[in-house]
Structures are given as C-alpha cells and as structure tokens.
C-alpha cells in the first residue's frame, strides 16, 4: 500500500458522505447548509501545501461547495457529474497524470465507477458495504468526521512529507483555512 500511495499526485473526493456526513439540508429555496469537518479542511490545506492536487467530483451542484472549495483553495471542482468514471479519466488526462498517480475517496454506489478510474481508492468506515468491499483502503473515520484528513496523512506519510509538514507547524502557524 505504501508504494501505491507514494505515487499519488491527485486526490479526488466525493462530497456528500465524504467531506460531509451525508446529510442534505434542503429548504424551500434550495440547499440550506452542509456540515464540514475542520480536520478534513486542514488536511486538504496540508495536501495542497505539500504539492498534492485535490479535486472534488460530485453529482450535485451547490453554491455551498463553491464556497468551501474556494476557502480551502481547491480549484479542481467538477459538479453535476453523472458518470464519475468518465469525469475522473478526463481530469487525469487534463492534468497529464497516469491512473497510478490518482486516488479517489467515495462512499456510495455512484462512486464505484471512479474507483476503476483511480490507481488507489479510499472509503470512509461508514461507506456502503459494496464500496467498502471494493476500496483499496477503508479509513477508520466516518465521512465528514476526519476521513479525508486520514487519507491525506496516509498519502503524505508514504511520500515522506508529513514530518516536515508537522515541523513547519512547530515553528509557527501556517495561516491555513480549515
């Protein structure tokens, strides 16, 4: 597993059930809010600062996702996606990456096609059983509760980048968005 993680240059993420706990709060005028985890946010900030690209691939369209992506510095945002396999293949080509350089984290059946497009697949521990059965790694955190942070740490540790990152925090704050 370490060998595969050491090659990752892009971590692509689903939103509902991965970056959030999967709850969708909708009012009369559309989506009201989503709950995001600060640990996941800091993990994404650490990933980006360490040179790991982060993308969001989601079937939904949401101004909330635009705001969260913007505040974290995620510029690779794919919304309203019907086929996550096709979208991840397209993104991989656009970034001139190989399949082995791409990881994907998803939690439900509609994420399974993206698993086939990625060289490594993650799932939160509360993912659908079929997703857990097909994931390369099931992290010991629920979606929206630190699952993304755990995946980022695993990748950066495999790439020998984590300790330098932690050392930079021991020196001073990094001004990260969470």
PDB file of C-alpha atoms in Angstrom, residues 4-104:
ATOM      1  CA  UNK A   4       0.972   2.878  -4.284  1.00  0.00           C
ATOM      2  CA  UNK A   5       0.381   5.877  -2.002  1.00  0.00           C
ATOM      3  CA  UNK A   6       3.875   7.227  -2.645  1.00  0.00           C
ATOM      4  CA  UNK A   7       2.929   7.745  -6.325  1.00  0.00           C
ATOM      5  CA  UNK A   8      -0.281   9.737  -5.724  1.00  0.00           C
ATOM      6  CA  UNK A   9      -0.359  13.266  -7.166  1.00  0.00           C
ATOM      7  CA  UNK A  10      -4.136  13.834  -7.179  1.00  0.00           C
ATOM      8  CA  UNK A  11      -6.704  13.052  -4.501  1.00  0.00           C
ATOM      9  CA  UNK A  12     -10.243  13.320  -5.886  1.00  0.00           C
ATOM     10  CA  UNK A  13     -13.145  13.438  -3.450  1.00  0.00           C
ATOM     11  CA  UNK A  14     -16.881  12.975  -3.425  1.00  0.00           C
ATOM     12  CA  UNK A  15     -18.742  15.481  -1.239  1.00  0.00           C
ATOM     13  CA  UNK A  16     -21.852  14.080   0.465  1.00  0.00           C
ATOM     14  CA  UNK A  17     -20.751  11.211   2.690  1.00  0.00           C
ATOM     15  CA  UNK A  18     -17.029  12.010   2.318  1.00  0.00           C
ATOM     16  CA  UNK A  19     -16.498  15.726   3.014  1.00  0.00           C
ATOM     17  CA  UNK A  20     -19.823  15.785   4.884  1.00  0.00           C
ATOM     18  CA  UNK A  21     -21.688  13.204   6.929  1.00  0.00           C
ATOM     19  CA  UNK A  22     -24.096  12.760   4.030  1.00  0.00           C
ATOM     20  CA  UNK A  23     -26.904  14.873   5.444  1.00  0.00           C
ATOM     21  CA  UNK A  24     -28.519  17.121   2.827  1.00  0.00           C
ATOM     22  CA  UNK A  25     -30.434  20.036   4.366  1.00  0.00           C
ATOM     23  CA  UNK A  26     -32.919  21.489   1.873  1.00  0.00           C
ATOM     24  CA  UNK A  27     -35.382  24.310   2.463  1.00  0.00           C
ATOM     25  CA  UNK A  28     -37.997  25.959   0.259  1.00  0.00           C
ATOM     26  CA  UNK A  29     -35.304  27.874  -1.656  1.00  0.00           C
ATOM     27  CA  UNK A  30     -32.847  25.009  -2.098  1.00  0.00           C
ATOM     28  CA  UNK A  31     -29.938  23.654  -0.120  1.00  0.00           C
ATOM     29  CA  UNK A  32     -29.577  25.437   3.217  1.00  0.00           C
ATOM     30  CA  UNK A  33     -26.280  24.175   4.583  1.00  0.00           C
ATOM     31  CA  UNK A  34     -23.746  21.365   4.790  1.00  0.00           C
ATOM     32  CA  UNK A  35     -21.555  20.496   7.766  1.00  0.00           C
ATOM     33  CA  UNK A  36     -17.820  20.232   7.060  1.00  0.00           C
ATOM     34  CA  UNK A  37     -15.119  18.987   9.415  1.00  0.00           C
ATOM     35  CA  UNK A  38     -12.233  21.328  10.269  1.00  0.00           C
ATOM     36  CA  UNK A  39      -9.805  18.386  10.449  1.00  0.00           C
ATOM     37  CA  UNK A  40     -10.672  17.460   6.868  1.00  0.00           C
ATOM     38  CA  UNK A  41     -10.233  21.120   5.895  1.00  0.00           C
ATOM     39  CA  UNK A  42      -6.788  21.350   7.458  1.00  0.00           C
ATOM     40  CA  UNK A  43      -5.873  18.032   5.859  1.00  0.00           C
ATOM     41  CA  UNK A  44      -6.782  19.451   2.452  1.00  0.00           C
ATOM     42  CA  UNK A  45      -4.754  22.601   3.175  1.00  0.00           C
ATOM     43  CA  UNK A  46      -1.782  20.401   4.109  1.00  0.00           C
ATOM     44  CA  UNK A  47      -2.210  18.336   0.952  1.00  0.00           C
ATOM     45  CA  UNK A  48      -2.233  21.408  -1.278  1.00  0.00           C
ATOM     46  CA  UNK A  49       0.755  22.959   0.512  1.00  0.00           C
ATOM     47  CA  UNK A  50       2.658  19.706   0.024  1.00  0.00           C
ATOM     48  CA  UNK A  51       2.046  19.689  -3.726  1.00  0.00           C
ATOM     49  CA  UNK A  52      -0.789  17.151  -3.774  1.00  0.00           C
ATOM     50  CA  UNK A  53      -3.619  18.242  -6.058  1.00  0.00           C
ATOM     51  CA  UNK A  54      -7.144  17.937  -4.658  1.00  0.00           C
ATOM     52  CA  UNK A  55     -10.294  17.705  -6.758  1.00  0.00           C
ATOM     53  CA  UNK A  56     -13.975  17.459  -5.956  1.00  0.00           C
ATOM     54  CA  UNK A  57     -16.194  15.306  -8.172  1.00  0.00           C
ATOM     55  CA  UNK A  58     -19.852  15.419  -7.202  1.00  0.00           C
ATOM     56  CA  UNK A  59     -23.212  14.696  -8.754  1.00  0.00           C
ATOM     57  CA  UNK A  60     -24.808  17.682  -7.065  1.00  0.00           C
ATOM     58  CA  UNK A  61     -24.457  21.385  -7.835  1.00  0.00           C
ATOM     59  CA  UNK A  62     -24.204  23.637  -4.824  1.00  0.00           C
ATOM     60  CA  UNK A  63     -23.090  27.176  -4.054  1.00  0.00           C
ATOM     61  CA  UNK A  64     -22.027  25.784  -0.682  1.00  0.00           C
ATOM     62  CA  UNK A  65     -19.451  23.558  -2.405  1.00  0.00           C
ATOM     63  CA  UNK A  66     -18.153  26.567  -4.360  1.00  0.00           C
ATOM     64  CA  UNK A  67     -17.657  28.492  -1.117  1.00  0.00           C
ATOM     65  CA  UNK A  68     -15.971  25.603   0.691  1.00  0.00           C
ATOM     66  CA  UNK A  69     -13.710  24.822  -2.284  1.00  0.00           C
ATOM     67  CA  UNK A  70     -12.731  28.462  -2.610  1.00  0.00           C
ATOM     68  CA  UNK A  71     -11.885  28.903   1.055  1.00  0.00           C
ATOM     69  CA  UNK A  72      -9.716  25.762   1.028  1.00  0.00           C
ATOM     70  CA  UNK A  73      -8.008  26.602  -2.273  1.00  0.00           C
ATOM     71  CA  UNK A  74      -9.481  23.710  -4.265  1.00  0.00           C
ATOM     72  CA  UNK A  75      -9.592  24.807  -7.905  1.00  0.00           C
ATOM     73  CA  UNK A  76     -10.489  21.439  -9.440  1.00  0.00           C
ATOM     74  CA  UNK A  77     -14.251  21.361  -8.934  1.00  0.00           C
ATOM     75  CA  UNK A  78     -16.457  19.085 -11.050  1.00  0.00           C
ATOM     76  CA  UNK A  79     -20.179  19.426 -10.275  1.00  0.00           C
ATOM     77  CA  UNK A  80     -23.330  17.898 -11.724  1.00  0.00           C
ATOM     78  CA  UNK A  81     -21.343  14.840 -12.768  1.00  0.00           C
ATOM     79  CA  UNK A  82     -23.408  11.899 -13.984  1.00  0.00           C
ATOM     80  CA  UNK A  83     -20.512   9.496 -14.617  1.00  0.00           C
ATOM     81  CA  UNK A  84     -17.642   9.847 -12.175  1.00  0.00           C
ATOM     82  CA  UNK A  85     -15.528   7.347 -14.112  1.00  0.00           C
ATOM     83  CA  UNK A  86     -15.634   9.494 -17.252  1.00  0.00           C
ATOM     84  CA  UNK A  87     -15.010  12.677 -15.253  1.00  0.00           C
ATOM     85  CA  UNK A  88     -12.016  11.269 -13.398  1.00  0.00           C
ATOM     86  CA  UNK A  89     -10.495   9.913 -16.618  1.00  0.00           C
ATOM     87  CA  UNK A  90     -10.970  13.359 -18.202  1.00  0.00           C
ATOM     88  CA  UNK A  91      -9.375  15.110 -15.209  1.00  0.00           C
ATOM     89  CA  UNK A  92      -6.469  12.641 -15.204  1.00  0.00           C
ATOM     90  CA  UNK A  93      -5.777  13.398 -18.876  1.00  0.00           C
ATOM     91  CA  UNK A  94      -6.114  17.173 -18.393  1.00  0.00           C
ATOM     92  CA  UNK A  95      -3.537  17.049 -15.602  1.00  0.00           C
ATOM     93  CA  UNK A  96      -1.248  14.734 -17.625  1.00  0.00           C
ATOM     94  CA  UNK A  97      -1.315  12.107 -14.876  1.00  0.00           C
ATOM     95  CA  UNK A  98      -1.360   8.335 -15.012  1.00  0.00           C
ATOM     96  CA  UNK A  99      -4.003   6.209 -13.324  1.00  0.00           C
ATOM     97  CA  UNK A 100      -1.402   5.185 -10.700  1.00  0.00           C
ATOM     98  CA  UNK A 101      -0.992   8.853  -9.711  1.00  0.00           C
ATOM     99  CA  UNK A 102      -4.685   9.256  -8.875  1.00  0.00           C
ATOM    100  CA  UNK A 103      -6.568   8.375  -5.677  1.00  0.00           C
ATOM    101  CA  UNK A 104     -10.314   8.700  -5.165  1.00  0.00           C
TER     102      UNK A 104
END
